[in-house]
mmCIF file of C-alpha atoms in Angstrom:
data_model
loop_
_atom_site.group_PDB
_atom_site.id
_atom_site.type_symbol
_atom_site.label_atom_id
_atom_site.label_comp_id
_atom_site.label_asym_id
_atom_site.label_seq_id
_atom_site.Cartn_x
_atom_site.Cartn_y
_atom_site.Cartn_z
ATOM 1 C CA UNK A 1 -15.812 30.552 10.197
ATOM 2 C CA UNK A 2 -13.995 32.594 12.816
ATOM 3 C CA UNK A 3 -15.544 32.400 16.289
ATOM 4 C CA UNK A 4 -15.239 34.580 19.360
ATOM 5 C CA UNK A 5 -12.953 32.085 21.085
ATOM 6 C CA UNK A 6 -10.158 31.969 18.528
ATOM 7 C CA UNK A 7 -11.312 28.818 16.793
ATOM 8 C CA UNK A 8 -11.518 28.303 13.074
ATOM 9 C CA UNK A 9 -14.003 25.760 11.685
ATOM 10 C CA UNK A 10 -13.386 24.171 8.283
ATOM 11 C CA UNK A 11 -14.913 20.958 6.910
ATOM 12 C CA UNK A 12 -16.291 20.008 10.325
ATOM 13 C CA UNK A 13 -12.859 20.234 11.954
ATOM 14 C CA UNK A 14 -12.075 22.766 14.640
ATOM 15 C CA UNK A 15 -8.545 24.150 14.699
ATOM 16 C CA UNK A 16 -7.560 26.163 17.722
ATOM 17 C CA UNK A 17 -5.518 29.278 17.183
ATOM 18 C CA UNK A 18 -3.951 31.380 19.899
ATOM 19 C CA UNK A 19 -1.877 34.499 19.858
ATOM 20 C CA UNK A 20 0.517 32.601 22.151
ATOM 21 C CA UNK A 21 1.263 30.093 19.390
ATOM 22 C CA UNK A 22 2.341 32.917 17.084
ATOM 23 C CA UNK A 23 4.715 34.253 19.756
ATOM 24 C CA UNK A 24 6.491 30.939 20.385
ATOM 25 C CA UNK A 25 9.883 30.788 18.656
ATOM 26 C CA UNK A 26 10.806 27.905 16.375
ATOM 27 C CA UNK A 27 12.576 25.151 18.348
ATOM 28 C CA UNK A 28 16.230 24.402 17.727
ATOM 29 C CA UNK A 29 17.090 21.362 15.606
ATOM 30 C CA UNK A 30 18.308 19.609 18.758
ATOM 31 C CA UNK A 31 15.144 20.320 20.758
ATOM 32 C CA UNK A 32 13.372 17.316 22.245
ATOM 33 C CA UNK A 33 10.394 16.277 20.105
ATOM 34 C CA UNK A 34 7.007 15.456 21.601
ATOM 35 C CA UNK A 35 3.932 14.180 19.786
ATOM 36 C CA UNK A 36 0.553 14.903 21.363
ATOM 37 C CA UNK A 37 -2.303 12.629 20.355
ATOM 38 C CA UNK A 38 -5.942 13.623 20.690
ATOM 39 C CA UNK A 39 -8.219 16.279 19.365
ATOM 40 C CA UNK A 40 -10.324 16.901 22.486
ATOM 41 C CA UNK A 41 -7.639 16.777 25.177
ATOM 42 C CA UNK A 42 -7.661 20.241 26.762
ATOM 43 C CA UNK A 43 -4.866 19.389 29.198
ATOM 44 C CA UNK A 44 -2.785 18.070 26.299
ATOM 45 C CA UNK A 45 -3.223 21.301 24.337
ATOM 46 C CA UNK A 46 -2.249 23.388 27.358
ATOM 47 C CA UNK A 47 0.775 21.173 28.085
ATOM 48 C CA UNK A 48 1.774 21.277 24.396
ATOM 49 C CA UNK A 49 1.754 25.096 24.452
ATOM 50 C CA UNK A 50 3.758 25.061 27.715
ATOM 51 C CA UNK A 51 6.392 22.716 26.260
ATOM 52 C CA UNK A 52 6.587 24.670 22.991
ATOM 53 C CA UNK A 53 7.211 27.823 25.004
ATOM 54 C CA UNK A 54 10.028 25.958 26.797
ATOM 55 C CA UNK A 55 11.674 25.082 23.459
ATOM 56 C CA UNK A 56 10.253 21.617 22.745
ATOM 57 C CA UNK A 57 9.384 20.720 19.143
ATOM 58 C CA UNK A 58 5.670 19.917 19.405
ATOM 59 C CA UNK A 59 3.573 17.968 16.887
ATOM 60 C CA UNK A 60 -0.011 16.756 17.133
ATOM 61 C CA UNK A 61 -2.168 14.037 15.624
ATOM 62 C CA UNK A 62 -5.946 13.833 16.069
ATOM 63 C CA UNK A 63 -6.231 10.239 17.312
ATOM 64 C CA UNK A 64 -4.493 7.018 18.252
ATOM 65 C CA UNK A 65 -5.267 5.289 14.933
ATOM 66 C CA UNK A 66 -3.447 8.046 13.052
ATOM 67 C CA UNK A 67 -0.610 7.955 15.578
ATOM 68 C CA UNK A 68 0.056 4.228 15.059
ATOM 69 C CA UNK A 69 1.612 5.061 11.698
ATOM 70 C CA UNK A 70 1.989 8.843 11.907
ATOM 71 C CA UNK A 71 4.498 8.940 14.763
ATOM 72 C CA UNK A 72 7.463 7.779 12.659
ATOM 73 C CA UNK A 73 7.735 10.812 10.322
ATOM 74 C CA UNK A 74 7.580 13.088 13.376
ATOM 75 C CA UNK A 75 10.578 11.284 14.923
ATOM 76 C CA UNK A 76 9.131 11.961 18.367
ATOM 77 C CA UNK A 77 11.233 11.382 21.479
ATOM 78 C CA UNK A 78 8.027 10.829 23.470
ATOM 79 C CA UNK A 79 4.297 10.543 22.751
ATOM 80 C CA UNK A 80 1.702 12.030 25.102
ATOM 81 C CA UNK A 81 -2.014 11.233 25.060
ATOM 82 C CA UNK A 82 -5.033 10.729 27.274
ATOM 83 C CA UNK A 83 -5.702 7.371 28.900
ATOM 84 C CA UNK A 84 -9.176 7.491 27.362
ATOM 85 C CA UNK A 85 -9.532 7.717 23.606
ATOM 86 C CA UNK A 86 -12.391 7.763 21.111
ATOM 87 C CA UNK A 87 -11.355 4.900 18.817
ATOM 88 C CA UNK A 88 -8.976 3.137 21.231
ATOM 89 C CA UNK A 89 -7.660 3.903 24.679
ATOM 90 C CA UNK A 90 -4.122 4.947 25.527
ATOM 91 C CA UNK A 91 -3.188 1.539 26.960
ATOM 92 C CA UNK A 92 -4.180 -0.270 23.763
ATOM 93 C CA UNK A 93 -2.297 2.322 21.705
ATOM 94 C CA UNK A 94 0.860 2.002 23.833
ATOM 95 C CA UNK A 95 0.705 -1.801 23.683
ATOM 96 C CA UNK A 96 0.279 -1.851 19.892
ATOM 97 C CA UNK A 97 3.053 0.695 19.432
ATOM 98 C CA UNK A 98 5.452 -1.233 21.688
ATOM 99 C CA UNK A 99 4.655 -4.483 19.880
ATOM 100 C CA UNK A 100 5.757 -2.853 16.618
ATOM 101 C CA UNK A 101 9.338 -2.473 17.785
ATOM 102 C CA UNK A 102 11.462 0.645 18.032
ATOM 103 C CA UNK A 103 8.884 3.169 19.254
ATOM 104 C CA UNK A 104 9.230 6.155 21.580
ATOM 105 C CA UNK A 105 7.930 5.985 25.150
ATOM 106 C CA UNK A 106 4.262 6.788 25.725
ATOM 107 C CA UNK A 107 3.108 8.998 28.596
ATOM 108 C CA UNK A 108 -0.600 8.997 29.328
ATOM 109 C CA UNK A 109 -2.658 11.554 31.223
ATOM 110 C CA UNK A 110 -5.714 10.736 33.319
ATOM 111 C CA UNK A 111 -8.053 12.285 35.832
ATOM 112 C CA UNK A 112 -8.746 8.911 37.524
ATOM 113 C CA UNK A 113 -6.823 8.869 40.858
ATOM 114 C CA UNK A 114 -6.538 5.053 40.981
ATOM 115 C CA UNK A 115 -4.150 4.904 38.021
ATOM 116 C CA UNK A 116 -1.265 6.247 40.138
ATOM 117 C CA UNK A 117 -1.363 2.990 42.091
ATOM 118 C CA UNK A 118 -0.553 0.942 38.977
ATOM 119 C CA UNK A 119 2.893 -0.559 39.412
ATOM 120 C CA UNK A 120 5.636 0.707 37.071
ATOM 121 C CA UNK A 121 6.419 -2.884 36.001
ATOM 122 C CA UNK A 122 2.772 -3.332 34.957
ATOM 123 C CA UNK A 123 2.801 -0.087 32.993
ATOM 124 C CA UNK A 124 6.092 -1.050 31.303
ATOM 125 C CA UNK A 125 4.600 -4.384 30.177
ATOM 126 C CA UNK A 126 1.760 -2.411 28.612
ATOM 127 C CA UNK A 127 4.180 -0.076 26.838
ATOM 128 C CA UNK A 128 3.444 2.946 29.059
ATOM 129 C CA UNK A 129 6.397 4.926 30.439
ATOM 130 C CA UNK A 130 4.319 6.823 33.023
ATOM 131 C CA UNK A 131 0.933 8.362 33.772
ATOM 132 C CA UNK A 132 0.386 12.017 34.629
ATOM 133 C CA UNK A 133 -2.512 12.477 37.012
ATOM 134 C CA UNK A 134 -4.524 15.612 36.253
ATOM 135 C CA UNK A 135 -4.936 18.188 37.514
ATOM 136 C CA UNK A 136 -1.287 18.939 38.127
ATOM 137 C CA UNK A 137 1.143 21.785 37.714
ATOM 138 C CA UNK A 138 2.510 22.024 34.201
ATOM 139 C CA UNK A 139 6.112 22.005 35.464
ATOM 140 C CA UNK A 140 5.440 18.610 37.120
ATOM 141 C CA UNK A 141 3.986 17.263 33.873
ATOM 142 C CA UNK A 142 7.000 18.644 31.977
ATOM 143 C CA UNK A 143 9.376 16.718 34.290
ATOM 144 C CA UNK A 144 7.546 13.444 33.569
ATOM 145 C CA UNK A 145 7.596 14.048 29.804
ATOM 146 C CA UNK A 146 11.283 15.040 29.918
ATOM 147 C CA UNK A 147 12.142 11.901 31.925
ATOM 148 C CA UNK A 148 10.297 9.713 29.410
ATOM 149 C CA UNK A 149 11.942 11.484 26.452
ATOM 150 C CA UNK A 150 15.319 10.760 28.022
ATOM 151 C CA UNK A 151 14.455 7.064 28.075
ATOM 152 C CA UNK A 152 14.189 7.103 24.283
ATOM 153 C CA UNK A 153 17.772 8.210 23.786
#
């Protein structure tokens, strides 16, 4: 059922459609690939649209459980998700993914100011490349994601 806000509801799922998404060109085969995890992450959706507009190949998965196995076919250079998650949090996801071996870096987003004080060595042990503190400018978030994607190569 089409709503006034550009959403389409089918089988209890809400898919967001924007005219912007139709205007974004297909990324080149050599474009960096980013996987966004989370259905309800507004910042993630906005950042995904920003990166797609900048030429990134953007994929999404609804949750961390799906991403534990679903990241491999995407061949993501970096995975982005919220620190908080419905079925598991971003730290647990990053730790499980890192324990599995050759996985891309994970960048988490959070609105909790205290997470910026977490030491990089601590984050690395947990499998987290970096944390983006929201709100922030999208170009700053893009730099963090690009840095993390470069670590995967």
